Structure formats: structure tokens, C-alpha cells
mmCIF file of C-alpha atoms in Angstrom:
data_model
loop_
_atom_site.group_PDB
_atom_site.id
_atom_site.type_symbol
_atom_site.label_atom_id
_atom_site.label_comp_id
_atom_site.label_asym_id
_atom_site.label_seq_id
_atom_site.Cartn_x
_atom_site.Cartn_y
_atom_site.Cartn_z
ATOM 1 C CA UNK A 7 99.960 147.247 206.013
ATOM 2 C CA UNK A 8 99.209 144.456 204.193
ATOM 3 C CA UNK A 9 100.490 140.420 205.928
ATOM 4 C CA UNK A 10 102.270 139.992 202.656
ATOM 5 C CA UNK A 11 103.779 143.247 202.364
ATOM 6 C CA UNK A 12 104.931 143.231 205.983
ATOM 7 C CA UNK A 13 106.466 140.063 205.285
ATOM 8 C CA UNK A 14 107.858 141.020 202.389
ATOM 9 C CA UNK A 15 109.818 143.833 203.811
ATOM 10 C CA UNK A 16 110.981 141.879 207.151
ATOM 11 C CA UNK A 17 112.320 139.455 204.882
ATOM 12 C CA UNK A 18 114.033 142.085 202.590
ATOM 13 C CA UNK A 19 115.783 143.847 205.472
ATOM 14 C CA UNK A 20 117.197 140.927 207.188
ATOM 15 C CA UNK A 21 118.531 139.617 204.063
ATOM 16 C CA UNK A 22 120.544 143.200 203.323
ATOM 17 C CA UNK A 23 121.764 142.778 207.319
ATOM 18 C CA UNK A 24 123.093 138.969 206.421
ATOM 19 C CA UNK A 25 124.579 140.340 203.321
ATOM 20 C CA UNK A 26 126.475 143.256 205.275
ATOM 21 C CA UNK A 27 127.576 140.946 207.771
ATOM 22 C CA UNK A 28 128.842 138.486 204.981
ATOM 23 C CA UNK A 29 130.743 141.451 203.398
ATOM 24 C CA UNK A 30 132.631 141.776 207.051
ATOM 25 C CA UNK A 31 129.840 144.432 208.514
ATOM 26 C CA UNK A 32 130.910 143.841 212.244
ATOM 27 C CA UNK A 33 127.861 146.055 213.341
ATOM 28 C CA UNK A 34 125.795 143.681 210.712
ATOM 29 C CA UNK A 35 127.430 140.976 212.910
ATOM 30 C CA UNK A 36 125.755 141.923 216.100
ATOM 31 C CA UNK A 37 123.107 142.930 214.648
ATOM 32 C CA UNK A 38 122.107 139.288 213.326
ATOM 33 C CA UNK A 39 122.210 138.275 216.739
ATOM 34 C CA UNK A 40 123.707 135.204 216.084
ATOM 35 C CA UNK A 41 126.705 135.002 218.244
ATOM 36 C CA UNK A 42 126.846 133.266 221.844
ATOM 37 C CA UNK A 43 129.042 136.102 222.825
ATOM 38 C CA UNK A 44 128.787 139.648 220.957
ATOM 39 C CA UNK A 45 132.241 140.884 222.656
ATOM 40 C CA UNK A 46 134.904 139.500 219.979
ATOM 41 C CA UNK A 47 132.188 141.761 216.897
ATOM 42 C CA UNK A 48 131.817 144.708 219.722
ATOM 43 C CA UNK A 49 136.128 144.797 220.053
ATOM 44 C CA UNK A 50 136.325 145.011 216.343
ATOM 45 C CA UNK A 51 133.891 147.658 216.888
ATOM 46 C CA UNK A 52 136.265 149.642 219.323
ATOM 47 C CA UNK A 53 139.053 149.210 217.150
ATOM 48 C CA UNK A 54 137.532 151.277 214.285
ATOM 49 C CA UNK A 55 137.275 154.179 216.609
ATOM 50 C CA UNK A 56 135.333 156.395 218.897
ATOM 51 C CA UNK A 57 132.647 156.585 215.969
ATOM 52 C CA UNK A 58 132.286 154.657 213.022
ATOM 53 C CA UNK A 59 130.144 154.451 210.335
ATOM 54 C CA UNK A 60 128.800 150.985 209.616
ATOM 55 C CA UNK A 61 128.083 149.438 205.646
ATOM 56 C CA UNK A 62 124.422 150.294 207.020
ATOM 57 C CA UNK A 63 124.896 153.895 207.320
ATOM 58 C CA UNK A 64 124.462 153.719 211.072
ATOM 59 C CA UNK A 65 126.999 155.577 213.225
ATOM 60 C CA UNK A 66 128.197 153.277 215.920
ATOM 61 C CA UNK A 67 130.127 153.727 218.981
ATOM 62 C CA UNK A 68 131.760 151.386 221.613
ATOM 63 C CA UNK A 69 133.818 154.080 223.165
ATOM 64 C CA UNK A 70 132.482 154.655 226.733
ATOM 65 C CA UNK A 71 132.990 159.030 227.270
ATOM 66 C CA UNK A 72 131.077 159.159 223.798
ATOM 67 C CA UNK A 73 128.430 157.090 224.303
ATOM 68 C CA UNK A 74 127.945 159.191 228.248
ATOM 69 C CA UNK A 75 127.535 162.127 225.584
ATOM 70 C CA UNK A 76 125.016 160.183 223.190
ATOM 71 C CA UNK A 77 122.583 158.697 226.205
ATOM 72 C CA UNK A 78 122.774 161.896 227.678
ATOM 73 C CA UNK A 79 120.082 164.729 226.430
ATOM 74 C CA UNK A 80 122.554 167.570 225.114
ATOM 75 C CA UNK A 81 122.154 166.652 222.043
ATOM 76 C CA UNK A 82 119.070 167.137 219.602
ATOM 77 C CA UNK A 83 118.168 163.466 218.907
ATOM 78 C CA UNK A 84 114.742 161.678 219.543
ATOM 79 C CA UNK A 85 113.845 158.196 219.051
ATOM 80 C CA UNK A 86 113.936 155.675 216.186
ATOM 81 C CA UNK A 87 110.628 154.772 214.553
ATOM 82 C CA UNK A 88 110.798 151.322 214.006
ATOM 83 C CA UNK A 89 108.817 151.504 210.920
ATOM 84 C CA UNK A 90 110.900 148.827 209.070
ATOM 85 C CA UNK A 91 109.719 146.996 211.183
ATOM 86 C CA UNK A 92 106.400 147.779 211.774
ATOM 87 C CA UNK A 93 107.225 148.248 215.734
ATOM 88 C CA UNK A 94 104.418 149.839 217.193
ATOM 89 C CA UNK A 95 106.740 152.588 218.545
ATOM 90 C CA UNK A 96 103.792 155.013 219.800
ATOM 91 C CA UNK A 97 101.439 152.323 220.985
ATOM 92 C CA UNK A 98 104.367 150.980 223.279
ATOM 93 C CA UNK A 99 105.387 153.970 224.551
ATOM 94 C CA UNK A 100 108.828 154.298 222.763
ATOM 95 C CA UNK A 101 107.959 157.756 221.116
ATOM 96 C CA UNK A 102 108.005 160.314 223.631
ATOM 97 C CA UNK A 103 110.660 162.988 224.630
ATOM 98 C CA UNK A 104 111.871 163.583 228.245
ATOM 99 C CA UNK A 105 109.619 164.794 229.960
ATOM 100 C CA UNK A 106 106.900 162.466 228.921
ATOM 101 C CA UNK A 107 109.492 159.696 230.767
ATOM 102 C CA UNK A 108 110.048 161.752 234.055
ATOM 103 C CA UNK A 109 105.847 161.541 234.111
ATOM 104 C CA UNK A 110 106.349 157.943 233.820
ATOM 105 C CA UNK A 111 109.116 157.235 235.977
ATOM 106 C CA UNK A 112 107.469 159.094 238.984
ATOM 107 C CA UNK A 113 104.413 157.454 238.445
ATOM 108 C CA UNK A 114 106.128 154.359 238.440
ATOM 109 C CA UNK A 115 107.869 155.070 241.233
ATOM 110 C CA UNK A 116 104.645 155.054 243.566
ATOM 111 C CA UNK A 117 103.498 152.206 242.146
ATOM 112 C CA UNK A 118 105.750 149.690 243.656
ATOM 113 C CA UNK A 119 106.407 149.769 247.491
ATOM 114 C CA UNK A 120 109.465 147.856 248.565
ATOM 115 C CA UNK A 121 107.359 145.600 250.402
ATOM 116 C CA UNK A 122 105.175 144.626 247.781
ATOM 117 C CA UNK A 123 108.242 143.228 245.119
ATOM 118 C CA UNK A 124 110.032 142.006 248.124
ATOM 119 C CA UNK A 125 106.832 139.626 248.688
ATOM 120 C CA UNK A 126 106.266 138.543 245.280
ATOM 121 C CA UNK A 127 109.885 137.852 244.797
ATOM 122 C CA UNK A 128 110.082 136.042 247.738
ATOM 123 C CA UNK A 129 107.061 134.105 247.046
ATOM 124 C CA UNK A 130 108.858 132.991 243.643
ATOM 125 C CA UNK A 131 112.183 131.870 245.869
ATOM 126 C CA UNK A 132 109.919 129.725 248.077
ATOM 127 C CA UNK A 133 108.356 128.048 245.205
ATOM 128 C CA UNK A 134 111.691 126.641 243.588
ATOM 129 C CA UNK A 135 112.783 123.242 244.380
ATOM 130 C CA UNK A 136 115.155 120.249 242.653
ATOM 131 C CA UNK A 137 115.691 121.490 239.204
ATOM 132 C CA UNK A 138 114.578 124.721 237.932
ATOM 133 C CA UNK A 139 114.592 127.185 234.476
ATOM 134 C CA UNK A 140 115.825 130.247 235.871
ATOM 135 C CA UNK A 141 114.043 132.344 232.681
ATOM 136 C CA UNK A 142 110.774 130.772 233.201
ATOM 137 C CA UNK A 143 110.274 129.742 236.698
ATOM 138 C CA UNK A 144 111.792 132.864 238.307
ATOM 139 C CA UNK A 145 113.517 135.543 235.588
ATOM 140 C CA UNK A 146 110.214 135.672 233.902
ATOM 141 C CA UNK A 147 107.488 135.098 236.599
ATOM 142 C CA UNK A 148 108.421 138.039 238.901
ATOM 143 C CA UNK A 149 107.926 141.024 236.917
ATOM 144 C CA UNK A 150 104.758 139.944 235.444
ATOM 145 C CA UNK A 151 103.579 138.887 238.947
ATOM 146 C CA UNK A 152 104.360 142.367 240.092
ATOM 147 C CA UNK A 153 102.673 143.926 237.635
ATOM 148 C CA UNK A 154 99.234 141.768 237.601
ATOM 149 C CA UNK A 155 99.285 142.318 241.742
ATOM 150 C CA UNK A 156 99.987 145.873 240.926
ATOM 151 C CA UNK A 157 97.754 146.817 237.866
ATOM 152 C CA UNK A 158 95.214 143.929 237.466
ATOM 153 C CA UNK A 159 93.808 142.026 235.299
ATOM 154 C CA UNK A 160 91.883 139.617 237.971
ATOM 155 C CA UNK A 161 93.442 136.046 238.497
ATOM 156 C CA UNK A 162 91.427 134.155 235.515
ATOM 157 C CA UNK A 163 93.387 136.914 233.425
ATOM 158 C CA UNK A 164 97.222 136.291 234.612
ATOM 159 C CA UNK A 165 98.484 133.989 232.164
ATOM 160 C CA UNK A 166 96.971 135.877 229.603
ATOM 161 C CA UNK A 167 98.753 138.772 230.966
ATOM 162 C CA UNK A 168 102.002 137.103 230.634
ATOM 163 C CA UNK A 169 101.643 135.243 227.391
ATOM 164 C CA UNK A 170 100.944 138.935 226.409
ATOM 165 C CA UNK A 171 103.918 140.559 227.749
ATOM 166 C CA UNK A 172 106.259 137.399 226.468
ATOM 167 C CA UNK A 173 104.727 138.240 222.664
ATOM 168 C CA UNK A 174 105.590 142.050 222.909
ATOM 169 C CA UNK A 175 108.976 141.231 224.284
ATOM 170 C CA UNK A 176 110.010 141.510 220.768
ATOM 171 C CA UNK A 177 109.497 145.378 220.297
ATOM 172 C CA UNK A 178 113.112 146.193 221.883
ATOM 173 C CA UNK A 179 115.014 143.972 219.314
ATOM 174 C CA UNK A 180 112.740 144.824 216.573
ATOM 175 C CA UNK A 181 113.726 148.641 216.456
ATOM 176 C CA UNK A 182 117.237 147.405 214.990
ATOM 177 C CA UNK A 183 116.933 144.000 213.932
ATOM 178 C CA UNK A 184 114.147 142.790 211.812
ATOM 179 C CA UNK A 185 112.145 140.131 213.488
ATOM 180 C CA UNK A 186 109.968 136.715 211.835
ATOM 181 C CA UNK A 187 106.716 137.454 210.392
ATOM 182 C CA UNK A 188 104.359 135.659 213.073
ATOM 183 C CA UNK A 189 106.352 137.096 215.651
ATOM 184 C CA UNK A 190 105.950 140.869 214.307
ATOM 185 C CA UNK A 191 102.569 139.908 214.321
ATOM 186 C CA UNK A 192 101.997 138.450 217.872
ATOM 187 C CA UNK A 193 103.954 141.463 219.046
ATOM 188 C CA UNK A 194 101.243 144.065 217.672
ATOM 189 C CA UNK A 195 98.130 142.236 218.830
ATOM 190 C CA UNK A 196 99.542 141.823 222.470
ATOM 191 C CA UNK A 197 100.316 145.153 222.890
ATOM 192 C CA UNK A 198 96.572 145.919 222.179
ATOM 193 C CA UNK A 199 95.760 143.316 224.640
ATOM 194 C CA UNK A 200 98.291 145.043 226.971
ATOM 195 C CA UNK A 201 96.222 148.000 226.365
ATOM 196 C CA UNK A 202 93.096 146.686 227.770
ATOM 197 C CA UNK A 203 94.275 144.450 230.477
ATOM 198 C CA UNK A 204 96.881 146.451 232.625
ATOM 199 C CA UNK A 205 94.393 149.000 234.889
ATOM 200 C CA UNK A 206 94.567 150.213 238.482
ATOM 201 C CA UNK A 207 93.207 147.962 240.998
ATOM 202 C CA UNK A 208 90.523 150.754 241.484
ATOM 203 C CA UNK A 209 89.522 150.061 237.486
ATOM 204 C CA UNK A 210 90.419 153.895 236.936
ATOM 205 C CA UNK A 211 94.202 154.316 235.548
ATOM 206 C CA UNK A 212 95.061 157.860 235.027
ATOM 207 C CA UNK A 213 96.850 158.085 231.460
ATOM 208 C CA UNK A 214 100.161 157.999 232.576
ATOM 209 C CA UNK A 215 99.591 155.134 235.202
ATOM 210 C CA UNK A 216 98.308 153.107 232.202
ATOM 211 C CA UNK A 217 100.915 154.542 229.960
ATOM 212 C CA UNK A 218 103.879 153.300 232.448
ATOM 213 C CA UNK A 219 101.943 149.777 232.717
ATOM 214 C CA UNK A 220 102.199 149.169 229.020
ATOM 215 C CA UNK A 221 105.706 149.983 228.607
ATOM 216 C CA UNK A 222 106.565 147.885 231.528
ATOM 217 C CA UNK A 223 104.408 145.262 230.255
ATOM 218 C CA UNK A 224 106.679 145.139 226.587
ATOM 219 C CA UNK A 225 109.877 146.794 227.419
ATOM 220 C CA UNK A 226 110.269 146.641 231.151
ATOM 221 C CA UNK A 227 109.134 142.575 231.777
ATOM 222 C CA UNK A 228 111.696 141.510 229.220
ATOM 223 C CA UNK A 229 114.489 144.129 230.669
ATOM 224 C CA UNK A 230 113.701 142.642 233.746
ATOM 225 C CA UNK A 231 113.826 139.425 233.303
ATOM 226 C CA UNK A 232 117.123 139.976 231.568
ATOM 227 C CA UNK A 233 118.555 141.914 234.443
ATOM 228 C CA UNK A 234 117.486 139.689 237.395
ATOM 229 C CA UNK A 235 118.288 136.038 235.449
ATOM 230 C CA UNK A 236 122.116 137.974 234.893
ATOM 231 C CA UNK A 237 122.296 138.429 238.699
ATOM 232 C CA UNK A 238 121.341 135.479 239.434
ATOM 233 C CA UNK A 239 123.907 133.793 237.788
ATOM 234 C CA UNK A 240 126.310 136.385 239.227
ATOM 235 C CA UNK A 241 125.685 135.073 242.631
ATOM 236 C CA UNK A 242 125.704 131.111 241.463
ATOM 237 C CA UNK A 243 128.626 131.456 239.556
ATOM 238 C CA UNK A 244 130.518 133.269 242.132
ATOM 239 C CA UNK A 245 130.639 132.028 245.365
ATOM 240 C CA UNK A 246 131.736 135.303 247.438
ATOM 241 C CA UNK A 247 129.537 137.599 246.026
ATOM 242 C CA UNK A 248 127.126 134.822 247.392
ATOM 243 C CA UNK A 249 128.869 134.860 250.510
ATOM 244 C CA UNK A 250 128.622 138.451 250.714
ATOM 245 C CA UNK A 251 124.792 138.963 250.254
ATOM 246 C CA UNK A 252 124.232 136.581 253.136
ATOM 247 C CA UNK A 253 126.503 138.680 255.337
ATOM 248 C CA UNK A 254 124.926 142.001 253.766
ATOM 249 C CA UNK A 255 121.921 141.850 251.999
ATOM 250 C CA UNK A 256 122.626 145.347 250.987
ATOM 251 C CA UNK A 257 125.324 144.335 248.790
ATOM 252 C CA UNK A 258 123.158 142.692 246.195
ATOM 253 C CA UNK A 259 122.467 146.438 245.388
ATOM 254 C CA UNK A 260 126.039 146.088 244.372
ATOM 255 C CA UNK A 261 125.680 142.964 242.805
ATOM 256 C CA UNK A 262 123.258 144.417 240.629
ATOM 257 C CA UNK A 263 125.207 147.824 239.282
ATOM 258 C CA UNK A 264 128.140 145.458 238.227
ATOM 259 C CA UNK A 265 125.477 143.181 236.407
ATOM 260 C CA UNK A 266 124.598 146.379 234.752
ATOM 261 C CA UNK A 267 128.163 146.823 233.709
ATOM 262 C CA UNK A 268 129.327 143.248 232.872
ATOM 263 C CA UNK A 269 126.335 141.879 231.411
ATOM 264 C CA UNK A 270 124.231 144.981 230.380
ATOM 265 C CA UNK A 271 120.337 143.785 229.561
ATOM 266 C CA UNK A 272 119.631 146.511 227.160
ATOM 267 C CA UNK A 273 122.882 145.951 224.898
ATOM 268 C CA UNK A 274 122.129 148.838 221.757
ATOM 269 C CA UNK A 275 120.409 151.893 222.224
ATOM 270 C CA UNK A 276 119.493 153.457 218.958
ATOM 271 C CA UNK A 277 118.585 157.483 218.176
ATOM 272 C CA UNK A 278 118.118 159.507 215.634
ATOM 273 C CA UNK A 279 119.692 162.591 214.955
ATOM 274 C CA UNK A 280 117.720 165.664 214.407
ATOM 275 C CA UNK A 281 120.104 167.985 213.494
ATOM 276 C CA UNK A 282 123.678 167.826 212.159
ATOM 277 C CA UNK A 283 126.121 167.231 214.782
ATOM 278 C CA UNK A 284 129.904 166.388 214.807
ATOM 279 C CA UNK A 285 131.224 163.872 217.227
ATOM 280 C CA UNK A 286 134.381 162.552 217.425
ATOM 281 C CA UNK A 287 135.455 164.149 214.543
ATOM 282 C CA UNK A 288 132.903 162.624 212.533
ATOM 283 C CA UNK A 289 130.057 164.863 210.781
ATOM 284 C CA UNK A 290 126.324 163.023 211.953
ATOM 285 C CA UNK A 291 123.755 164.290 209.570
ATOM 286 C CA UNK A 292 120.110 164.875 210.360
ATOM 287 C CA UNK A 293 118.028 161.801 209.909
ATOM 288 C CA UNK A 294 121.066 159.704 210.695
ATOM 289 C CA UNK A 295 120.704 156.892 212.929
ATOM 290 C CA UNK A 296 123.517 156.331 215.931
ATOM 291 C CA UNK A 297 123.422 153.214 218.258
ATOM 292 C CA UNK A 298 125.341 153.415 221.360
ATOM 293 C CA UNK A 299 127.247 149.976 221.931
ATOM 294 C CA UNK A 300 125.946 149.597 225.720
ATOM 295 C CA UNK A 301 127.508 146.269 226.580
ATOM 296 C CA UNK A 302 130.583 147.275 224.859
ATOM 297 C CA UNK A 303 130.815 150.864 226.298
ATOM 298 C CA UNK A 304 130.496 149.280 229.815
ATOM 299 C CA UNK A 305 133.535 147.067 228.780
ATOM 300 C CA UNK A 306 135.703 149.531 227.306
ATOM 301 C CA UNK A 307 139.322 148.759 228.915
ATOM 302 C CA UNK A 308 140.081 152.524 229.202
ATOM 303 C CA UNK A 309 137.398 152.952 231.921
ATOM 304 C CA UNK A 310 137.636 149.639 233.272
ATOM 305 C CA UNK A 311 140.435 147.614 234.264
ATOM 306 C CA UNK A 312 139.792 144.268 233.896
ATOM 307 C CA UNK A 313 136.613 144.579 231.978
ATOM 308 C CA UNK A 314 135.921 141.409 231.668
ATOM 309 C CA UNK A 315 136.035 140.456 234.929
ATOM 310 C CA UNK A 316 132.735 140.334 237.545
ATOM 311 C CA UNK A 317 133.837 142.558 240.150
ATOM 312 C CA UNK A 318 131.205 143.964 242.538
ATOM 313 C CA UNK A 319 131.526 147.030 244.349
ATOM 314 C CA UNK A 320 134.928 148.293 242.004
ATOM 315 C CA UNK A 321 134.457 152.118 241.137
ATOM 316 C CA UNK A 322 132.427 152.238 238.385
ATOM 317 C CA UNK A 323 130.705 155.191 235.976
ATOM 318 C CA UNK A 324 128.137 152.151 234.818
ATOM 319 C CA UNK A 325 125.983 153.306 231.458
ATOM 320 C CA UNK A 326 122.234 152.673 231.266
ATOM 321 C CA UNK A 327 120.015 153.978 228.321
ATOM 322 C CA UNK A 328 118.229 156.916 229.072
ATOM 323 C CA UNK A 329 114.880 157.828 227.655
ATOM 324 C CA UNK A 330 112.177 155.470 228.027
ATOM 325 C CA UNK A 331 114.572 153.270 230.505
ATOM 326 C CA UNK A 332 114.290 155.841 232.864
ATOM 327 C CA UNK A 333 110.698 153.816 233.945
ATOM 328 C CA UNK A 334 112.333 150.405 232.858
ATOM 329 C CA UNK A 335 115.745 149.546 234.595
ATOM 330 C CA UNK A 336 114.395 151.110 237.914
ATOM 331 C CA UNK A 337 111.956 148.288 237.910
ATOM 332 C CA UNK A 338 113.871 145.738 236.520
ATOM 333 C CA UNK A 339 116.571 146.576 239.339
ATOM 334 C CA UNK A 340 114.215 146.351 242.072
ATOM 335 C CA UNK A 341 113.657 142.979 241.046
ATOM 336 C CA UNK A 342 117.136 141.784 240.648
ATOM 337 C CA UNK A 343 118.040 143.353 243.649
ATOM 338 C CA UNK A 344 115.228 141.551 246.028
ATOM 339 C CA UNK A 345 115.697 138.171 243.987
ATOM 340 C CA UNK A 346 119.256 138.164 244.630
ATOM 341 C CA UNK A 347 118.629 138.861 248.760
ATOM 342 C CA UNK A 348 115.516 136.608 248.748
ATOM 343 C CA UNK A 349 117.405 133.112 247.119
ATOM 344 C CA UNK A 350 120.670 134.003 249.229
ATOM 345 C CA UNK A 351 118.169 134.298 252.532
ATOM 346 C CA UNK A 352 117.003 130.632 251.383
ATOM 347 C CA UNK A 353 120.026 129.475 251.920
ATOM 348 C CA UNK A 354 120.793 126.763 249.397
ATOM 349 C CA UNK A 355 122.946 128.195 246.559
ATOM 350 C CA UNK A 356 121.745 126.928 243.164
ATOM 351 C CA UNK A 357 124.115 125.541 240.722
ATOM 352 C CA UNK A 358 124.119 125.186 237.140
ATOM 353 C CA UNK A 359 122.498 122.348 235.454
ATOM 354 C CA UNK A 360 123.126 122.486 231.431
ATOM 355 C CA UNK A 361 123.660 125.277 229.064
ATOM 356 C CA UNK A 362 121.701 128.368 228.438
ATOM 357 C CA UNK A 363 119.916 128.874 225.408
ATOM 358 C CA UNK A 364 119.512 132.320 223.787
ATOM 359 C CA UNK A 365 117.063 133.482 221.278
ATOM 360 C CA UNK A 366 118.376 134.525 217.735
ATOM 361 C CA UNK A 367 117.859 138.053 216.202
ATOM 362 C CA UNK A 368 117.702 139.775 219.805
ATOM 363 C CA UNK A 369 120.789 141.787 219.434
ATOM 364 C CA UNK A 370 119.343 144.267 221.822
ATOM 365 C CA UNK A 371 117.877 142.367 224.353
ATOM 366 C CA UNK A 372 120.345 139.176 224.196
ATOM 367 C CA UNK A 373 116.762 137.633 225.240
ATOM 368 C CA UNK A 374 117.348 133.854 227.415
ATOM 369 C CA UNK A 375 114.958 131.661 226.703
ATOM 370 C CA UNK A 376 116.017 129.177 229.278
ATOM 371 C CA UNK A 377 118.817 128.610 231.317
ATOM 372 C CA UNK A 378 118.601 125.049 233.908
ATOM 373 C CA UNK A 379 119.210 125.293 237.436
ATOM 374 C CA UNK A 380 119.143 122.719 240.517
ATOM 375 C CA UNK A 381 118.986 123.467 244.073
ATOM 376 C CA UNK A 382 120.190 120.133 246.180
#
């Protein structure tokens, strides 16, 4: 496609979202990605009911047992395509059906002994002094040190690798919500460069070794990096889940699910449907789209009492988007979970220095682009 159609069309579709949302669109709302805090649009949401369709045509749902249903694979849906767009769905890795991600996951799996993310993690820790950005000094740093140790490229190639995997963090928010022009563009070269720079150490990555790499590399470093800044500042802002880790380090496993809940990383999860369906009373035609509410969903007061409260360890039937997540969150949570034990083993408990900043138009991802911290 053309630079000035592409534009063109990016431009067009975020202008019909700003209109929906200035019509009182509460899904156009969230979509915009404008708010500090999505919860007030995701309540008016709820109160619509278990399923409602948006100005947009999208079905939406907040409700927690229905979206269980709609991440779950008993239904005939598949992915979105992206093509408004232009997200290079396919080259990512964001196309594929079920069993394509239970390849993936497993060889994921094997990819990334305990040992090794405990070491880079804790090689991260042991670098931060005085004041600190939790997204770039630490948030950031460890999943795309884990995956140059893992899959290459050599040294002289790392930041290249990372300025890489920062470009193509876009693809998650750009299935739903149309993204700038240069960025669209960055995003589609760096996942070619993705392509060529994430191998096995050995040079020879079977296809679904380098297949896993790449969706890491877009999807899983900016999941990660979500998940692990999140419980961080689950542990700084609360003193005895801090207190607990150093008696336990085990419980930052638990510090971690509740981060899932409470501050979800992968907020929307979009499908398709591929045949008609009825859900909640509602009649879901082929070809229609339906995004699960994830943060909302793990917030929904009929599942969780006191939703909006961090509460780690509390009973909890926590939602995480299936699919192509099923590589994703694993490694994102094996970072948060060894970040959180390797800063409490350090001993001095960080403390906020100044206000987070978010990015705009990452309704998805709720992407940080910085958030100060200082130790001492």
C-alpha cells in the first residue's frame, strides 16, 4: 500500500473512533486511549450489560463468566486481521489457530531455564542505583536481554535488537486502535528486522523456535514489560506484599497472578466471529468483531469483592487472553516473578519519584513509557 494511502486511512479511522467517542461511544472512549484510568469508561461498559453492541459495531463485554466463554476455544472465532491498520498480523505471528500456539508455547517453554532469567534479571537489580525509570532501566531491559542471551543477535547487534522490539511494540494496540503514520511504519520494518536478527545461538532456528522469537520480540517484550513494571509497583506501593516476598520469595508468584487481575497488561482481546453465535441473549453474526474487556472482566464486582483493591493471594479465577498469549504471558510472568524476588533480595525498597507517563492510543497495551523511581 501506498505511504499516502496508508496514511490516509489511519487518519480516517481514528477520526470515526474520536467522533464515536464524542457522540458518548464508551467503547470509542477506551478505545482512544486517552484516559489515565480506563475503569470509570469500562463501568459504563458493565452497566450496559453482559454484551453490548458498541456505535462501532463491535460486541463488547466486561462481564467476567462471558468473557471465560469468549477467551476460551468453544466457540468458532479466529483472530482479527488488523488490516485497517496495516498490522502485519501473519508476519508477527498473530494469525494462527491453536495448535500453531501450543507449538509455540512448548518451544518456548525449553527455551528459558529458570536459571537463565533469574540471572539476567538479577543482573538488571544489581545495576540500579539513586534514581531510576522503572520502564527503561528495568521493565524494558529484561525481556529483551533474555531474549538476545537466548536467541542472538551477537553483542554489536543488542541495541538494535531492542530499538527493534520497542518499534513493533505497536502491533498489539494497532489491531483495535489506529496508530500515527511513522509509527505504523517503524512497526513493519522492525518486524522484518526481527525476522533476521532473532536465531538460535547455534545459527540454525527450527521454524517454530524462530516463529516464538518474533512474537516474543513484538508482542511478548512489550507484555512483559507491562507485566513486570505493574509488579513492581505492587511491591513499592505496598509495603507487606514487600514484606512478604522477603519472608517467601515464593509469594511473588502470588504477587504476580493478582497483578494479572488488578492491573491486567493485555487490557482488550479482540476476535472475530466465524459463524453466528448467540451470547447473552444477543445474536453475534459471522464476520462480527467481539473484544473481551480483560481489565474490566478481572474487576467485575460479582467475582471479586473488593475489586479494586490489590490483594495478593485472595481466591481468584484471574482471566488471561488465550491464543497467541499462550507463548506471551508465560514469559512475561517469569520475568515479573524473578524481578519482584531479585529487587526484594536487594534489600532496599524503591520508592516513587514523580508521576508515570503513559503513551496515548495504546488502549490494549496501556503501554508506560516511563515511570521514576529512587532507591536511597
Amino acid at each position: 500500500m501506498e505511504i499516502s494511502e496508508l496514511g490516509r486511512r489511519l487518519q480516517r479511522a481514528h477520526g470515526e473512533v474520536w467522533l464515536r467517542q464524542m457522540k458518548g461511544d464508551p467503547y470509542a472512549d477506551v478505545l482512544r486511549g486517552h484516559a489515565e484510568d480506563p475503569h470509570p469508561a469500562y463501568e459504563r461498559i458493565r452497566a450496559l450489560g453482559p454484551l453490548w453492541r458498541s456505535a462501532g459495531g463491535t460486541w463488547v463485554t466486561a462481564d467476567h463468566d462471558l468473557a471465560a466463554t469468549l477467551l476460551g476455544e468453544a466457540w468458532p472465532h479466529g483472530p482479527v486481521s488488523g488490516e485497517a491498520g496495516q498490522v502485519p498480523v501473519d508476519e508477527v505471528g498473530l494469525g494462527g489457530d491453536a495448535a500453531y500456539y501450543e507449538r509455540l508455547r512448548a518451544s518456548a517453554a525449553t527455551a528459558f531455564p529458570r536459571s537463565t532469567v533469574n540471572a539476567v534479571c538479577e543482573r538488571a537489580v544489581d545495576g540500579l542505583a539513586g534514581n531510576f525509570d522503572l520502564v527503561t532501566g528495568l521493565a524494558e531491559r529484561v525481556p529483551v536481554d533474555l531474549l538476545a542471551e537466548t536467541f542472538g543477535p551477537p553483542a554489536p547487534h543488542h541495541r538494535e535488537l531492542a530499538e527493534a522490539c520497542a518499534d513493533a511494540g505497536v502491533v498489539l494496540d494497532g489491531l483495535l486502535c489506529p496508530q500515527r503514520l511513522d509509527g505504523s511504519r517503524r512497526a513493519l520494518t522492525a518486524v522484518g528486522r526481527l525476522r533476521t536478527l532473532l536465531v538460535a545461538p547455534n545459527g540454525d532456528a527450527a521454524p517454530d523456535t524462530r516463529d516464538a522469537a518474533v512474537l516474543l520480540a513484538t508482542v511478548g517484550v512489550r507484555t512483559a514489560a507491562r507485566l513486570v513494571a505493574s509488579a513492581v509497583l505492587a511491591v513499592v506501593d505496598h509495603s507487606e506484599q514487600w514484606s512478604r516476598v522477603a519472608d517467601d520469595p515464593e509469594h511473588a508468584a502470588l504477587v504476580v497472578t493478582e497483578t494479572l487481575r488488578y492491573d491486567s497488561p493485555v487490557q482488550l482481546h479482540p476476535a472475530l466471529a466465524r459463524a453466528d453465535v448467540e451470547f447473552a441473549g444477543q445474536r453475534v453474526s459471522a464476520g462480527e468483531q467481539v473484544v473481551v474487556l480483560v481489565g474490566a472482566a478481572n474487576r467485575d464486582p460479582g467475582r471479586f469483592p473488593d475489586p479494586g483493591r490489590f490483594i495478593a493471594g485472595r481466591p481468584a479465577d484471574v482471566l488471561v487472553p488465550a491464543r497467541y498469549h499462550r507463548v506471551t504471558l508465560p514469559f512475561a510472568r517469569a520475568l515479573a516473578e524473578s524481578v519482584v524476588r531479585a529487587l526484594v533480595a536487594a534489600g532496599r525498597r524503591p520508592r516513587r519519584a514523580g508521576q508515570p507517563l503513559r503513551s496515548r492510543r495504546s488502549p490494549v497495551t496501556r503501554h508506560l513509557l516511563s515511570c521514576p523511581l529512587a532507591i536511597g
